[in-house]
Amino acid sequence: NATTAVENPAETQPETIAEPVAEQKTIDNNAIQTLTDSTGRISIAVSGAFTVRPDEENTLPTTLFAQNQENNAVLTVSSLGKLQSKPDEYFKKLSEVVKQQETDNPQQFSKTKVGIATNNRMNYRFVQNSENGETAEMCMAIIAGDDLYSVCANGENLSFDALNPYLQDVRIAG
């Protein structure tokens, strides 16, 4: 089971993380949770009431699945394996694929935007249209060492502005 603990800086020690976890602390009466994926490489600091799905329910490549009870926003981290090319080549190809999904399926995908890649991150977003409405999705492709990760926030009938705060504090360990 995922555990929730109050963060105590005096007790901060390196640890091996075997499953996704959520640590909670309060700053100015806002609950800030630090969600860490099961690899221990990616952590996300967010405000809200997120519940982490137990690791045994996750299926690879998903290493974190957390849902906000307040607005049903979902945060996922996926481990995508080893980088097989140079970072700039990978981000260029990913950008092309993301843009192409809207070109190929304009009824299903819209509002696609790809950010400028840094040496280890690239942001992108799009909306998936369905009979139930729109599902906005904001993602970040991350290279950690030579490992690839995808960090995404999505939510049915939520705006990009509502999802953006969930990807503001994504950290890479190692």
Coordinates of C-alpha atoms in Angstrom, one line a residue:
N1 CA 0.0 0.0 0.0
A2 CA 1.1 3.6 -0.6
T3 CA 1.8 5.4 2.5
T4 CA 1.3 9.0 3.5
A5 CA 3.7 10.6 5.9
V6 CA 4.3 14.0 7.3
E7 CA 7.7 15.3 6.0
N8 CA 10.2 16.0 8.8
P9 CA 13.5 17.6 7.5
A10 CA 15.4 16.2 10.5
E11 CA 14.5 12.7 9.5
T12 CA 15.3 13.1 5.8
Q13 CA 17.5 10.1 4.7
P14 CA 18.2 8.4 1.4
E15 CA 15.7 5.6 0.9
T16 CA 14.9 2.9 -1.6
I17 CA 11.4 3.4 -2.9
A18 CA 9.7 0.1 -3.8
E19 CA 6.3 1.6 -4.7
P20 CA 4.7 5.0 -5.5
V21 CA 4.4 7.1 -2.4
A22 CA 2.8 10.4 -1.3
E23 CA 4.3 12.5 1.4
Q24 CA 2.2 15.4 2.7
K25 CA 3.2 18.7 4.3
T26 CA 1.2 21.9 4.9
I27 CA 2.5 25.3 3.7
D28 CA 0.2 28.4 4.4
N29 CA -2.8 26.0 5.0
N30 CA -2.3 24.4 1.5
A31 CA -1.6 20.7 1.6
I32 CA 1.5 20.0 -0.6
Q33 CA 2.1 16.4 -1.5
T34 CA 5.3 15.0 -3.0
L35 CA 4.4 12.1 -5.2
T36 CA 7.3 9.8 -6.1
D37 CA 7.2 7.1 -8.8
S38 CA 8.1 3.5 -8.0
T39 CA 11.5 3.8 -9.6
G40 CA 12.4 6.6 -7.1
R41 CA 13.7 8.8 -10.0
I42 CA 10.7 11.1 -10.6
S43 CA 8.9 13.2 -7.9
I44 CA 6.2 15.7 -8.3
A45 CA 5.2 18.3 -5.7
V46 CA 1.5 19.2 -6.0
S47 CA -1.2 20.7 -3.9
G48 CA -4.5 18.9 -3.7
A49 CA -5.8 15.6 -2.3
F50 CA -4.1 13.0 -4.5
T51 CA -4.5 9.3 -3.8
V52 CA -1.8 7.1 -5.2
R53 CA -2.9 3.8 -6.7
P54 CA -1.0 0.9 -5.0
D55 CA 2.0 -0.3 -7.0
E56 CA 0.6 -3.8 -7.5
E57 CA -2.3 -2.3 -9.5
N58 CA 0.1 -0.4 -11.8
T59 CA 1.0 -2.0 -15.1
L60 CA 4.3 -1.2 -16.8
P61 CA 5.3 1.2 -18.1
T62 CA 3.3 3.1 -15.5
T63 CA 5.4 3.8 -12.3
L64 CA 2.9 6.3 -10.7
F65 CA -0.8 6.7 -11.0
A66 CA -2.4 9.3 -8.7
Q67 CA -5.8 10.9 -8.8
N68 CA -7.0 14.1 -7.2
Q69 CA -10.3 13.6 -5.4
E70 CA -11.2 17.2 -5.8
N71 CA -11.4 17.4 -9.6
N72 CA -10.5 13.9 -10.8
A73 CA -7.2 15.1 -12.4
V74 CA -4.9 12.2 -13.0
L75 CA -1.1 12.3 -12.8
T76 CA 1.0 9.5 -14.3
V77 CA 4.6 8.7 -14.6
S78 CA 5.7 6.1 -17.2
S79 CA 9.2 4.6 -17.5
L80 CA 9.9 4.3 -21.2
G81 CA 13.2 2.4 -21.2
K82 CA 16.6 3.5 -22.4
L83 CA 17.3 6.4 -24.7
Q84 CA 18.2 4.9 -28.1
S85 CA 19.3 8.2 -29.8
K86 CA 20.7 11.6 -28.9
P87 CA 18.3 13.7 -26.8
D88 CA 17.8 16.4 -29.6
E89 CA 17.0 13.6 -32.1
Y90 CA 14.5 12.0 -29.7
F91 CA 12.7 15.3 -28.9
K92 CA 12.5 16.2 -32.6
K93 CA 10.9 12.8 -33.4
L94 CA 8.5 13.0 -30.4
S95 CA 7.5 16.5 -31.5
E96 CA 6.7 15.2 -35.0
V97 CA 4.7 12.3 -33.6
V98 CA 2.7 14.5 -31.2
K99 CA 1.8 17.0 -34.0
Q100 CA 1.1 14.2 -36.5
Q101 CA -1.6 12.7 -34.3
E102 CA -3.8 15.9 -34.7
T103 CA -3.1 16.0 -38.5
D104 CA -4.1 12.3 -38.8
N105 CA -7.1 12.5 -36.5
P106 CA -8.4 16.0 -36.2
Q107 CA -11.8 14.9 -34.8
Q108 CA -10.0 13.0 -32.0
F109 CA -7.1 15.4 -31.2
S110 CA -7.0 19.2 -31.1
K111 CA -5.2 22.1 -29.5
T112 CA -1.9 20.4 -29.9
K113 CA 1.2 22.4 -28.8
V114 CA 4.8 21.3 -28.4
G115 CA 7.2 23.3 -26.3
I116 CA 10.9 24.0 -27.0
A117 CA 13.1 21.1 -25.8
T118 CA 15.9 21.7 -23.2
N119 CA 18.8 19.2 -22.9
N120 CA 16.6 16.8 -20.9
R121 CA 12.9 17.9 -21.0
M122 CA 10.2 18.8 -23.5
N123 CA 6.6 19.7 -22.7
Y124 CA 3.7 19.1 -25.0
R125 CA -0.1 19.2 -24.7
F126 CA -3.3 18.3 -26.6
V127 CA -7.0 17.7 -26.1
Q128 CA -8.6 14.3 -26.8
N129 CA -12.2 14.7 -28.0
S130 CA -14.7 12.0 -27.2
E131 CA -18.5 11.6 -26.9
N132 CA -18.0 12.4 -23.2
G133 CA -16.4 15.7 -23.9
E134 CA -12.8 16.9 -23.9
T135 CA -9.9 15.5 -22.0
A136 CA -7.0 17.9 -21.8
E137 CA -3.5 16.3 -21.4
M138 CA -0.3 18.0 -20.6
C139 CA 2.9 16.0 -20.6
M140 CA 6.6 16.3 -20.1
A141 CA 9.1 14.0 -21.7
I142 CA 12.2 13.6 -19.4
I143 CA 15.6 12.1 -19.9
A144 CA 17.1 11.0 -16.6
G145 CA 20.6 9.7 -17.3
D146 CA 19.9 7.5 -20.2
D147 CA 16.4 6.6 -19.1
L148 CA 13.2 8.0 -20.7
Y149 CA 10.2 9.0 -18.7
S150 CA 6.8 10.5 -19.5
V151 CA 5.1 12.6 -16.8
C152 CA 1.5 13.6 -17.7
A153 CA -1.5 15.3 -16.1
N154 CA -4.9 14.9 -17.6
G155 CA -8.5 15.4 -16.7
E156 CA -11.9 15.2 -18.4
N157 CA -13.4 18.6 -18.9
L158 CA -10.4 20.3 -17.2
S159 CA -8.5 23.2 -18.8
F160 CA -4.8 23.4 -19.5
D161 CA -4.8 26.1 -16.9
A162 CA -6.2 23.7 -14.3
L163 CA -3.6 21.0 -15.1
N164 CA -0.6 23.3 -15.4
P165 CA 0.1 23.6 -11.7
Y166 CA 0.5 19.8 -11.4
L167 CA 3.6 19.8 -13.6
Q168 CA 5.3 22.9 -12.2
D169 CA 7.5 21.1 -9.7
V170 CA 8.8 17.8 -11.3
R171 CA 12.1 16.7 -10.1
I172 CA 14.6 14.1 -11.3
A173 CA 16.8 12.1 -8.9
G174 CA 20.1 10.8 -10.0

